[in-house]
Amino acid sequence: MEYKFSERVLSLKPSAIREIFKYAADPTYISLSAGNPAPEAFPAKQLGEISAKLMAENPILALQYSTTEGYVPLREHLKDYMKKTHNVGRDFDDLIVTSGAQQIMDLFTKSILNEGETVLCEAPSFIGSLNDFRSYRAKLVGIPMDTDGMNMEALEKALQTERNVKFIYTIPNFQNPSGITMSLEKRRRLYELAKQYGVMILEDNPYGDLRYEGEPLPTIKSFDEDGIVLYAGSFSKVISPGMRVGYAIGPKPVLAKMTVCKQGQDVHTNIWSQVVCYRFMTEYDFDAHLEGLRAIYTKKRALLLDLMEKNLAPHITWDPFNGGLFAWCHLPKGVDMMAFVQKALEKKVCVVPGTAFLTSENEPCDAFRINFSTPTDEQLTKGIELLGETIREMI
Amino acid sequence: MEYKFSERVLSLKPSAIREIFKYAADPTYISLSAGNPAPEAFPAKQLGEISAKLMAENPILALQYSTTEGYVPLREHLKDYMKKTHNVGRDFDDLIVTSGAQQIMDLFTKSILNEGETVLCEAPSFIGSLNDFRSYRAKLVGIPMDTDGMNMEALEKALQTERNVKFIYTIPNFQNPSGITMSLEKRRRLYELAKQYGVMILEDNPYGDLRYEGEPLPTIKSFDEDGIVLYAGSFSKVISPGMRVGYAIGPKPVLAKMTVCKQGQDVHTNIWSQVVCYRFMTEYDFDAHLEGLRAIYTKKRALLLDLMEKNLAPHITWDPFNGGLFAWCHLPKGVDMMAFVQKALEKKVCVVPGTAFLTSENEPCDAFRINFSTPTDEQLTKGIELLGETIREMI
């Protein structure tokens, strides 16, 4: 049979970059291309304890159908927690649990974007979100990044000139892939611009708790007195990605539409994992757990910075990253980025070419992404040394 | 802010039936309106054992990111199992794991259906699937059901006259809501018609293992030498719905598109639960477990049939149901179905009005759905007695 696919998926072209990702699974390669939490960052013992108790005492709760909006105690706890710790949530807002934050990208886009309408996003930005927006035939317009976040002049210009802009997508903290954090001033400006032009903001904050230097900045959602921000929270980087639990906080009418879409997508999120997350947050010292994660990654980041200074500087430079899992590295003029990535691959070290994160893979790009959360210290050391060797051979 | 939703979700109107479902959660009501497995049907002890061992020995497997297509040992096992037990799967097919079978409805529709194209479905059919098709702006055309499945003359006529038919949706075994099983002859005819008219078949089989009388019939997918059937399998009724694990078997090019869509929807299915399902199927006696389920539900069905004979016959009739979780009951001429459901509600017993399962709630309908898997024997007895009281008051 000759399959006739929908127009929306026909536009999803397999990426040239996939070829490179294939090597990342090969154990003879050093992968600096993942985005996984460090294995030692999982509270495995505690999650095991909670799950064993749950299955012994109330297995039906974990195994039976549940509600689309999510496990009520988890929803209530997260609402309180996010209000108390981040001043997120007003009377017009509600919270639903999702199958990872990725599902928020999908449900939000499905609920508010018609085919051909525009999403403004950071350039570069998270490939998983961009591909999902594309699957609803969004027109993606990338806004260049300064080292303190999206360029606000470019953003305002896009709001003035682009047609049918539906929302602005941002990862304000330790952005994937750039590691950049948006300044407080720009957060306020972004909010005012969105309000002025009548577009919504999708604030994606998977890394917010993973700050290793400097003071936390308020979320954009904390300014939201107008019901224009949809906030995406995630347990993937702070409890476990394998459990696929995230949460959306936003205006009730928007969440109501997203809930109808979620009903058709997966009925509800795995309830066993929702209960485990709830009990981990409430019966254990969640703050101490976050401190522990920051201690693990602060060390890894320090090691990376040291290695980059020794092996990559001054030829390769990097944007400031005070948290998160990634460093965004710029090659010197005259060095072709794809050629560099290929040459590194020949030395058996994988990084992600920056073009993967642009709205078009054909745009010029001098950068590649390094992940420092997944590799061991030994792998990181060897990997950065090999990248140093690579650049010295190319200049 | 005045929210502008996408056209696709604007067409999703809240159902008038939702009001009735609200009462089902009230413990002072007897709910015959659910579709949940019986609590005693869960292999809770075994799942708890497997999970405890997994979390003690290999927690990173359960907690880390995994692949979009699903846990490889589970995929391989299910391929073998479905080939051996159902003759399902050819060289051109593959298998992916999904977040419940509901996600298959969504990914398949997203991958092959353009807005305005047509889905032919049984009338009545499963509301969760119909609503999902609607969310992609499908035109739904209902094919009337005989007691041995879809009316084939009506199906052929629809294939001849409807424009842009993309697929036929069927639940051939113990259909939700009608309980009807499609005959072997009609399965073969359906396959031939789909082939002749160049449309795909979405075969949804959540209840296939729950047969309490008669001999199993081959799946439509077992005939598929042409790559035109997408088969949806589910663990929700045979292991646990709360874990949200299903699987799709179909032609590789179709699954490839669905996988790209799944990547944007939830990255992958909860891996902890995938591993638990795999080990339950392979380290325990899965056949004996299915036998146990059938024993539980055979009893419940016998009780229901007895109660219906005593309390509802001859005024109310029902379609044959040799398996599954539901009975589909027809009211006598002159009794208004919605009035009956309302009156039953006043007596504190909830059933689902048949209109909920039609492509348009405004179509005439003489039927309502009873679920017999969730209520206790006492609840079932009292509930059917109250329905008997209701019908006697109305004739």
CSV table of N, CA, C and O in Angstrom, one decimal, chain B residues 14 33 59 109 153 160 164 172 200 202 231 245 251 284 310 345 347 354 363-364 366 381:
chain,number,residue,atom,x,y,z
B,14,PRO,N,-18.2,20.6,25.1
B,14,PRO,CA,-18.5,19.8,26.3
B,14,PRO,C,-19.8,19.1,26.1
B,14,PRO,O,-20.8,19.6,25.6
B,33,SER,N,-21.6,3.0,35.3
B,33,SER,CA,-21.3,3.8,34.2
B,33,SER,C,-19.8,3.8,33.9
B,33,SER,O,-19.3,4.4,32.9
B,59,PRO,N,17.8,0.4,39.4
B,59,PRO,CA,16.8,1.5,39.4
B,59,PRO,C,17.1,2.5,38.3
B,59,PRO,O,16.1,3.1,37.8
B,109,THR,N,-4.1,9.0,14.0
B,109,THR,CA,-4.9,10.0,13.4
B,109,THR,C,-4.0,11.2,13.0
B,109,THR,O,-4.1,11.7,11.9
B,153,GLU,N,-23.1,-3.8,4.2
B,153,GLU,CA,-23.7,-3.1,3.0
B,153,GLU,C,-23.6,-1.6,3.3
B,153,GLU,O,-23.2,-0.8,2.4
B,160,GLN,N,-18.2,4.0,-0.9
B,160,GLN,CA,-18.4,4.4,-2.3
B,160,GLN,C,-18.8,5.9,-2.3
B,160,GLN,O,-18.5,6.6,-3.2
B,164,ASN,N,-12.8,11.2,0.7
B,164,ASN,CA,-11.5,11.2,1.5
B,164,ASN,C,-11.6,10.4,2.7
B,164,ASN,O,-11.3,10.8,3.8
B,172,PRO,N,-13.3,-5.1,17.2
B,172,PRO,CA,-14.1,-6.2,16.7
B,172,PRO,C,-14.5,-7.2,17.9
B,172,PRO,O,-15.5,-7.9,17.7
B,200,MET,N,-7.1,2.4,5.2
B,200,MET,CA,-6.5,1.6,6.3
B,200,MET,C,-7.6,1.2,7.4
B,200,MET,O,-8.7,1.8,7.4
B,202,LEU,N,-8.1,0.7,11.5
B,202,LEU,CA,-7.5,0.8,12.9
B,202,LEU,C,-8.3,-0.2,13.7
B,202,LEU,O,-9.5,0.0,14.0
B,231,TYR,N,-2.8,-2.3,14.3
B,231,TYR,CA,-3.4,-3.0,15.5
B,231,TYR,C,-3.1,-2.3,16.8
B,231,TYR,O,-1.9,-2.0,17.0
B,245,VAL,N,0.1,1.5,29.6
B,245,VAL,CA,1.0,0.9,28.6
B,245,VAL,C,0.2,0.2,27.6
B,245,VAL,O,-0.7,-0.7,27.9
B,251,PRO,N,2.5,-1.3,9.8
B,251,PRO,CA,3.5,-1.1,8.8
B,251,PRO,C,4.6,-0.1,9.3
B,251,PRO,O,4.3,0.9,9.8
B,284,TYR,N,6.3,-14.6,35.0
B,284,TYR,CA,5.1,-15.2,35.7
B,284,TYR,C,4.3,-15.9,34.6
B,284,TYR,O,4.6,-15.8,33.5
B,310,LYS,N,-34.2,-11.4,35.4
B,310,LYS,CA,-35.2,-11.3,36.5
B,310,LYS,C,-35.8,-9.9,36.6
B,310,LYS,O,-37.0,-9.7,36.9
B,345,LEU,N,-31.1,7.9,37.6
B,345,LEU,CA,-30.2,8.8,38.4
B,345,LEU,C,-30.9,9.3,39.6
B,345,LEU,O,-30.3,9.3,40.7
B,347,LYS,N,-33.0,7.6,41.3
B,347,LYS,CA,-32.9,6.4,42.2
B,347,LYS,C,-31.5,6.1,42.6
B,347,LYS,O,-31.2,5.1,43.2
B,354,GLY,N,-26.9,6.0,25.6
B,354,GLY,CA,-26.3,5.6,24.4
B,354,GLY,C,-25.8,6.7,23.4
B,354,GLY,O,-24.9,6.5,22.7
B,363,GLU,N,-28.6,12.3,17.4
B,363,GLU,CA,-29.3,11.1,16.8
B,363,GLU,C,-30.2,10.4,17.7
B,363,GLU,O,-29.9,10.4,18.9
B,364,PRO,N,-31.3,9.8,17.3
B,364,PRO,CA,-32.1,9.1,18.2
B,364,PRO,C,-31.4,7.8,18.6
B,364,PRO,O,-30.6,7.3,17.9
B,366,ASP,N,-32.1,4.3,21.4
B,366,ASP,CA,-32.9,3.6,22.4
B,366,ASP,C,-32.1,2.9,23.5
B,366,ASP,O,-32.7,2.1,24.2
B,381,THR,N,-26.3,-6.0,41.9
B,381,THR,CA,-27.7,-6.5,42.2
B,381,THR,C,-28.6,-5.4,42.5
B,381,THR,O,-29.7,-5.3,41.9
